């Protein structure tokens, strides 16, 4: 009997340990994303304490979605590219180009039914160009998309050197409509952004194309030998990123009521930061688009907290930098851990 | 499968209609002809072994069959139609399903997905994950494998991954299954399971290409053997009409003679001082109190099943896995092998079992691969001059008979056996005291294997202390002075190899755990 009780304790601990280990092995792919959720919760809780219960309000949360809609869309596109172990530096410029292009077309009296597809196509075309360079000319994604960055920015300046106001009714509707539920509200731009996340999550999880994206990031050579359509999927990933750049251009133009060729300088880095914070590995093959959404919210929340506190905006960059470092280290540890198992 | 169903494909029938044929295939890599007018045919319900030494062109021929490589000349005929494969996907559509020698799966995805990706079960146009898990579980159970299909593939050991690759290949509507060294990382039970599945597939009329360097397995499973040598077709034989001696002679193009036996039966002097001693070593998840010693001029074989702590012991000594208990002594002094660099500085070199992942850098030349570690040890300041590096590389290429004897060749283009020799050369260039070799002959051919075994013997003769780890008991027994037997992460016994036979060693290694503690 005595031996039984003395044995029972360690065995129970062992069982718990085994269960935890099993959990970690099974869900290791999700851990970085869960970590992002935890960080977001901590940020919320911290801000709530700091501002004495004045932070988690329907107004603030609603504004978080509104203010970051364009970044959310960019991060979605970026997730596709990073999952293939690529990178797209062009999206900030693409957003500026398509934004000013749309504003110009609308200003010239063209209807939104023409202007909006033109914006989306413009973004997709630059994405296609980068994708072709990467896939068929074996140009490093960094370099190919750097070319896209300059191209997009140059095209933006070609369209207009100064800001163009938008007074088109459809854009104004996007800008000013608020669907309300009590104190909560959401804008059409917010809905578009959240829909983009939902569609992307579906595509990545439930379609063969989506799984091919993961396969490419895991091992491109293996993916080819397994008979997957690697070439078309890679190019499509960049087209999606460009398309998201175009859509973000639309959202930003609607949000700010104008197109401006200097918009989005460095925004591609914000998008990359959000994706990485959201738990997608820069080496590809692991991550979730929902994680990227959480990453964008982390990013937006830090921004909000800092402006609430009236601190210098430069703190924003320091904190995001520190968070990025932290996440990259965490990811390394997770990869090392799961690597040691095999 | 009805028990009484008598197969029409029991024996090899020479008048049978082939499912697929490779006719007069020639492949050129640049100026070099790697396959020259080779023909190969596959008959439904037959296992056809493709035999040949390293570099004979087996892998190249397989790549042609599976659409991974376009031949320079010759025809591929499937079901009587001449076909051109633009990609592996084209071959897959014709039911040709390969399992490559180096495991080519996706470690970042689940086991289930690795089996089904590219042809996932779908419902309403979207992937049906539940169905995929169920079918994967059934497929795995068929192979005698109990892994949870939703776990990440990368979290499983190499042998499991190998079986998953096979599960993937046969889950398709497979008509021609290509198995390139499928058994190199499997243990005896797993091989038996695999053979059972192969026999079932034969009954279903599937044609199987089998490549293995284990002659026993080739003779056990195959109906027909085609031999290649130096990229040329030597002959096609029915297995039961080809004597082993003749097969080996055909492969090598010469009589076996003295190369077949490497017996290291020189006695190590009893009073010799151990160079390296491990005392009660414990590592996380790897070793549970392992003690062993290594003398100068000795080959210590390490025998054990997969997961017995074979590799963990090597990793502990090489400073890769941190010790949680016990100590390592070198020449009597305790050393702290905190990382591989420290181990290297102490003169301990390690060749890992995953030479593709952890060893050879395919993009660099043979010379660069050989001098890599030496350069790293010297530091960036004292750079080896290119002339010196080349000279050094050439001397090792000659000493180890690396082929082709071209220091500027991309290391990735070499055959498995020669890559292994490049690895060895790199380690030996460091002038080590202790050499730890983990599966140095895995996935390479008899000819190369015998050479590596002989090299191991020579190293010991030169006064090095060698630890030789292999899953092949016969090889361990043949190459070692003493054998450390590992079971369940502990040393069971260390015995002189003369005192052991294959059977006694097997019994020691594989004793069932009938004694509970």
mmCIF file of C-alpha atoms in Angstrom, chain A residues 32-249:
data_model
loop_
_atom_site.group_PDB
_atom_site.id
_atom_site.type_symbol
_atom_site.label_atom_id
_atom_site.label_comp_id
_atom_site.label_asym_id
_atom_site.label_seq_id
_atom_site.Cartn_x
_atom_site.Cartn_y
_atom_site.Cartn_z
ATOM 1 C CA UNK A 32 4.313 30.878 -32.257
ATOM 2 C CA UNK A 33 0.805 31.988 -33.191
ATOM 3 C CA UNK A 34 -0.488 31.151 -29.717
ATOM 4 C CA UNK A 35 2.402 33.176 -28.337
ATOM 5 C CA UNK A 36 1.228 36.140 -30.421
ATOM 6 C CA UNK A 37 -2.258 35.800 -28.964
ATOM 7 C CA UNK A 38 -0.785 35.763 -25.467
ATOM 8 C CA UNK A 39 1.238 38.892 -26.219
ATOM 9 C CA UNK A 40 -1.889 40.626 -27.501
ATOM 10 C CA UNK A 41 -3.764 39.709 -24.315
ATOM 11 C CA UNK A 42 -0.890 40.955 -22.180
ATOM 12 C CA UNK A 43 -0.829 44.222 -24.121
ATOM 13 C CA UNK A 44 -4.573 44.660 -23.638
ATOM 14 C CA UNK A 45 -4.315 43.877 -19.939
ATOM 15 C CA UNK A 46 -1.298 46.149 -19.482
ATOM 16 C CA UNK A 47 -2.968 49.043 -21.289
ATOM 17 C CA UNK A 48 -6.147 48.518 -19.286
ATOM 18 C CA UNK A 49 -4.192 48.776 -16.033
ATOM 19 C CA UNK A 50 -2.111 51.707 -17.227
ATOM 20 C CA UNK A 51 -5.106 53.694 -18.413
ATOM 21 C CA UNK A 52 -7.259 52.639 -15.458
ATOM 22 C CA UNK A 53 -9.903 50.747 -17.356
ATOM 23 C CA UNK A 54 -10.120 53.168 -20.210
ATOM 24 C CA UNK A 55 -8.539 51.068 -22.918
ATOM 25 C CA UNK A 56 -10.623 48.021 -23.748
ATOM 26 C CA UNK A 57 -13.630 49.943 -24.944
ATOM 27 C CA UNK A 58 -15.810 49.137 -27.962
ATOM 28 C CA UNK A 59 -14.656 52.404 -29.478
ATOM 29 C CA UNK A 60 -10.969 51.592 -29.228
ATOM 30 C CA UNK A 61 -11.308 48.056 -30.466
ATOM 31 C CA UNK A 62 -13.463 49.183 -33.384
ATOM 32 C CA UNK A 63 -10.919 51.863 -34.223
ATOM 33 C CA UNK A 64 -8.156 49.251 -34.123
ATOM 34 C CA UNK A 65 -9.786 47.418 -37.043
ATOM 35 C CA UNK A 66 -10.526 50.628 -38.926
ATOM 36 C CA UNK A 67 -7.051 52.129 -38.554
ATOM 37 C CA UNK A 68 -5.231 48.968 -39.518
ATOM 38 C CA UNK A 69 -7.451 47.635 -42.296
ATOM 39 C CA UNK A 70 -4.908 48.371 -45.030
ATOM 40 C CA UNK A 71 -2.047 46.850 -43.028
ATOM 41 C CA UNK A 72 -4.150 43.766 -42.394
ATOM 42 C CA UNK A 73 -4.670 43.269 -46.107
ATOM 43 C CA UNK A 74 -0.958 43.757 -46.822
ATOM 44 C CA UNK A 75 -0.050 41.269 -44.090
ATOM 45 C CA UNK A 76 -2.380 38.679 -45.615
ATOM 46 C CA UNK A 77 -0.635 38.917 -48.974
ATOM 47 C CA UNK A 78 2.761 38.919 -47.297
ATOM 48 C CA UNK A 79 1.847 35.721 -45.428
ATOM 49 C CA UNK A 80 1.420 33.834 -48.706
ATOM 50 C CA UNK A 81 4.828 34.972 -49.910
ATOM 51 C CA UNK A 82 6.665 34.337 -46.643
ATOM 52 C CA UNK A 83 5.107 30.861 -46.392
ATOM 53 C CA UNK A 84 6.884 30.013 -49.651
ATOM 54 C CA UNK A 85 10.101 31.213 -47.971
ATOM 55 C CA UNK A 86 10.044 34.364 -50.098
ATOM 56 C CA UNK A 87 9.670 38.032 -49.246
ATOM 57 C CA UNK A 88 7.855 40.932 -50.929
ATOM 58 C CA UNK A 89 9.354 44.359 -50.332
ATOM 59 C CA UNK A 90 7.216 45.998 -52.985
ATOM 60 C CA UNK A 91 3.852 46.158 -51.227
ATOM 61 C CA UNK A 92 4.264 49.610 -49.638
ATOM 62 C CA UNK A 93 5.018 51.184 -53.014
ATOM 63 C CA UNK A 94 2.377 49.121 -54.751
ATOM 64 C CA UNK A 95 -0.151 50.434 -52.257
ATOM 65 C CA UNK A 96 0.972 54.009 -52.955
ATOM 66 C CA UNK A 97 0.887 53.474 -56.713
ATOM 67 C CA UNK A 98 -2.539 51.892 -56.835
ATOM 68 C CA UNK A 99 -3.858 54.458 -54.340
ATOM 69 C CA UNK A 100 -2.776 57.434 -56.403
ATOM 70 C CA UNK A 101 -3.799 55.668 -59.618
ATOM 71 C CA UNK A 102 -7.312 55.154 -58.268
ATOM 72 C CA UNK A 103 -7.556 58.727 -57.016
ATOM 73 C CA UNK A 104 -6.439 60.015 -60.406
ATOM 74 C CA UNK A 105 -8.858 57.833 -62.383
ATOM 75 C CA UNK A 106 -11.760 58.779 -60.122
ATOM 76 C CA UNK A 107 -10.725 62.432 -60.289
ATOM 77 C CA UNK A 108 -10.771 62.188 -64.079
ATOM 78 C CA UNK A 109 -14.383 61.180 -63.823
ATOM 79 C CA UNK A 110 -14.086 57.455 -64.428
ATOM 80 C CA UNK A 111 -16.606 55.337 -62.507
ATOM 81 C CA UNK A 112 -15.449 53.194 -59.547
ATOM 82 C CA UNK A 113 -16.390 50.094 -61.521
ATOM 83 C CA UNK A 114 -13.433 50.903 -63.771
ATOM 84 C CA UNK A 115 -11.116 52.562 -61.274
ATOM 85 C CA UNK A 116 -11.237 49.866 -58.592
ATOM 86 C CA UNK A 117 -10.473 46.910 -60.909
ATOM 87 C CA UNK A 118 -7.672 49.023 -62.416
ATOM 88 C CA UNK A 119 -6.148 49.426 -58.946
ATOM 89 C CA UNK A 120 -6.376 45.725 -58.222
ATOM 90 C CA UNK A 121 -5.000 44.757 -61.614
ATOM 91 C CA UNK A 122 -2.159 47.265 -61.285
ATOM 92 C CA UNK A 123 -1.114 45.650 -58.014
ATOM 93 C CA UNK A 124 -1.502 42.119 -59.365
ATOM 94 C CA UNK A 125 0.570 43.002 -62.446
ATOM 95 C CA UNK A 126 3.541 44.116 -60.344
ATOM 96 C CA UNK A 127 3.140 40.952 -58.253
ATOM 97 C CA UNK A 128 3.104 38.861 -61.419
ATOM 98 C CA UNK A 129 6.301 40.499 -62.607
ATOM 99 C CA UNK A 130 8.053 39.753 -59.310
ATOM 100 C CA UNK A 131 6.729 36.199 -59.296
ATOM 101 C CA UNK A 132 8.018 35.540 -62.806
ATOM 102 C CA UNK A 133 11.430 36.976 -61.919
ATOM 103 C CA UNK A 134 11.595 34.760 -58.857
ATOM 104 C CA UNK A 135 10.311 31.553 -60.420
ATOM 105 C CA UNK A 136 11.598 31.599 -63.973
ATOM 106 C CA UNK A 137 14.661 33.830 -63.767
ATOM 107 C CA UNK A 138 15.747 32.566 -60.360
ATOM 108 C CA UNK A 139 16.174 36.082 -58.993
ATOM 109 C CA UNK A 140 16.333 36.252 -55.196
ATOM 110 C CA UNK A 141 12.881 37.326 -53.900
ATOM 111 C CA UNK A 142 14.588 40.120 -51.966
ATOM 112 C CA UNK A 143 16.087 41.576 -55.136
ATOM 113 C CA UNK A 144 13.099 40.927 -57.400
ATOM 114 C CA UNK A 145 10.714 42.618 -54.991
ATOM 115 C CA UNK A 146 13.188 45.444 -54.409
ATOM 116 C CA UNK A 147 12.887 46.105 -58.139
ATOM 117 C CA UNK A 148 9.111 46.012 -57.649
ATOM 118 C CA UNK A 149 9.481 48.536 -54.824
ATOM 119 C CA UNK A 150 11.278 51.045 -57.038
ATOM 120 C CA UNK A 151 8.958 50.363 -59.944
ATOM 121 C CA UNK A 152 5.836 50.940 -57.841
ATOM 122 C CA UNK A 153 7.170 54.116 -56.282
ATOM 123 C CA UNK A 154 8.286 55.454 -59.663
ATOM 124 C CA UNK A 155 4.906 54.717 -61.207
ATOM 125 C CA UNK A 156 3.209 56.502 -58.307
ATOM 126 C CA UNK A 157 5.235 59.641 -59.040
ATOM 127 C CA UNK A 158 4.463 59.290 -62.734
ATOM 128 C CA UNK A 159 0.743 59.386 -61.952
ATOM 129 C CA UNK A 160 1.035 62.444 -59.746
ATOM 130 C CA UNK A 161 3.657 64.222 -57.709
ATOM 131 C CA UNK A 162 1.173 65.622 -55.230
ATOM 132 C CA UNK A 163 -1.799 64.308 -53.339
ATOM 133 C CA UNK A 164 -5.139 63.944 -55.111
ATOM 134 C CA UNK A 165 -8.332 64.247 -53.102
ATOM 135 C CA UNK A 166 -11.082 61.737 -53.711
ATOM 136 C CA UNK A 167 -14.654 62.938 -53.821
ATOM 137 C CA UNK A 168 -16.212 59.980 -55.540
ATOM 138 C CA UNK A 169 -19.373 58.783 -53.823
ATOM 139 C CA UNK A 170 -18.399 55.124 -53.625
ATOM 140 C CA UNK A 171 -15.133 55.957 -51.912
ATOM 141 C CA UNK A 172 -16.873 58.347 -49.575
ATOM 142 C CA UNK A 173 -19.289 55.543 -48.718
ATOM 143 C CA UNK A 174 -16.310 53.277 -47.936
ATOM 144 C CA UNK A 175 -14.846 56.012 -45.795
ATOM 145 C CA UNK A 176 -17.751 57.248 -43.787
ATOM 146 C CA UNK A 177 -20.168 54.347 -43.403
ATOM 147 C CA UNK A 178 -20.345 52.885 -39.902
ATOM 148 C CA UNK A 179 -22.294 49.713 -39.249
ATOM 149 C CA UNK A 180 -23.138 50.064 -35.587
ATOM 150 C CA UNK A 181 -24.071 47.638 -32.856
ATOM 151 C CA UNK A 182 -24.374 49.591 -29.627
ATOM 152 C CA UNK A 183 -21.043 51.274 -29.166
ATOM 153 C CA UNK A 184 -19.325 48.868 -31.544
ATOM 154 C CA UNK A 185 -18.948 49.786 -35.150
ATOM 155 C CA UNK A 186 -17.260 48.501 -38.249
ATOM 156 C CA UNK A 187 -16.551 50.197 -41.541
ATOM 157 C CA UNK A 188 -16.840 48.671 -45.011
ATOM 158 C CA UNK A 189 -13.042 48.803 -45.181
ATOM 159 C CA UNK A 190 -12.834 46.813 -41.967
ATOM 160 C CA UNK A 191 -15.252 44.247 -43.368
ATOM 161 C CA UNK A 192 -13.198 43.980 -46.554
ATOM 162 C CA UNK A 193 -10.037 43.441 -44.520
ATOM 163 C CA UNK A 194 -11.591 40.785 -42.289
ATOM 164 C CA UNK A 195 -13.113 39.068 -45.313
ATOM 165 C CA UNK A 196 -9.674 39.013 -46.925
ATOM 166 C CA UNK A 197 -8.332 37.251 -43.843
ATOM 167 C CA UNK A 198 -11.191 34.729 -43.924
ATOM 168 C CA UNK A 199 -10.796 33.974 -47.617
ATOM 169 C CA UNK A 200 -7.029 33.650 -47.280
ATOM 170 C CA UNK A 201 -7.376 31.334 -44.290
ATOM 171 C CA UNK A 202 -9.776 29.172 -46.278
ATOM 172 C CA UNK A 203 -7.517 29.092 -49.327
ATOM 173 C CA UNK A 204 -4.431 28.217 -47.298
ATOM 174 C CA UNK A 205 -6.118 25.519 -45.289
ATOM 175 C CA UNK A 206 -8.673 23.971 -47.590
ATOM 176 C CA UNK A 207 -7.329 24.166 -51.125
ATOM 177 C CA UNK A 208 -4.622 22.262 -52.917
ATOM 178 C CA UNK A 209 -3.029 25.561 -53.942
ATOM 179 C CA UNK A 210 -2.861 26.612 -50.291
ATOM 180 C CA UNK A 211 -1.233 23.373 -49.218
ATOM 181 C CA UNK A 212 1.223 23.664 -52.100
ATOM 182 C CA UNK A 213 2.267 27.040 -50.682
ATOM 183 C CA UNK A 214 3.141 25.308 -47.404
ATOM 184 C CA UNK A 215 4.869 22.485 -49.253
ATOM 185 C CA UNK A 216 7.087 24.908 -51.151
ATOM 186 C CA UNK A 217 8.150 26.519 -47.899
ATOM 187 C CA UNK A 218 8.856 23.106 -46.393
ATOM 188 C CA UNK A 219 11.052 21.841 -49.201
ATOM 189 C CA UNK A 220 10.644 23.105 -52.721
ATOM 190 C CA UNK A 221 12.520 20.204 -54.265
ATOM 191 C CA UNK A 222 10.383 17.623 -52.478
ATOM 192 C CA UNK A 223 7.248 19.476 -53.465
ATOM 193 C CA UNK A 224 8.289 19.205 -57.107
ATOM 194 C CA UNK A 225 9.080 15.512 -56.817
ATOM 195 C CA UNK A 226 5.679 14.969 -55.222
ATOM 196 C CA UNK A 227 4.136 16.262 -58.398
ATOM 197 C CA UNK A 228 2.814 19.532 -56.966
ATOM 198 C CA UNK A 229 2.429 22.594 -59.171
ATOM 199 C CA UNK A 230 5.271 24.482 -57.604
ATOM 200 C CA UNK A 231 5.944 27.003 -60.351
ATOM 201 C CA UNK A 232 2.401 28.258 -60.731
ATOM 202 C CA UNK A 233 1.838 28.336 -56.965
ATOM 203 C CA UNK A 234 4.968 30.426 -56.386
ATOM 204 C CA UNK A 235 4.002 32.955 -59.031
ATOM 205 C CA UNK A 236 0.439 33.035 -57.710
ATOM 206 C CA UNK A 237 1.698 33.820 -54.206
ATOM 207 C CA UNK A 238 3.366 36.979 -55.498
ATOM 208 C CA UNK A 239 0.311 37.868 -57.574
ATOM 209 C CA UNK A 240 -1.817 37.563 -54.438
ATOM 210 C CA UNK A 241 0.590 39.782 -52.557
ATOM 211 C CA UNK A 242 0.429 42.369 -55.369
ATOM 212 C CA UNK A 243 -3.355 42.090 -55.465
ATOM 213 C CA UNK A 244 -3.467 42.678 -51.716
ATOM 214 C CA UNK A 245 -1.212 45.704 -52.306
ATOM 215 C CA UNK A 246 -3.807 47.024 -54.747
ATOM 216 C CA UNK A 247 -6.647 46.354 -52.334
ATOM 217 C CA UNK A 248 -4.707 48.045 -49.536
ATOM 218 C CA UNK A 249 -4.271 51.017 -51.885
#
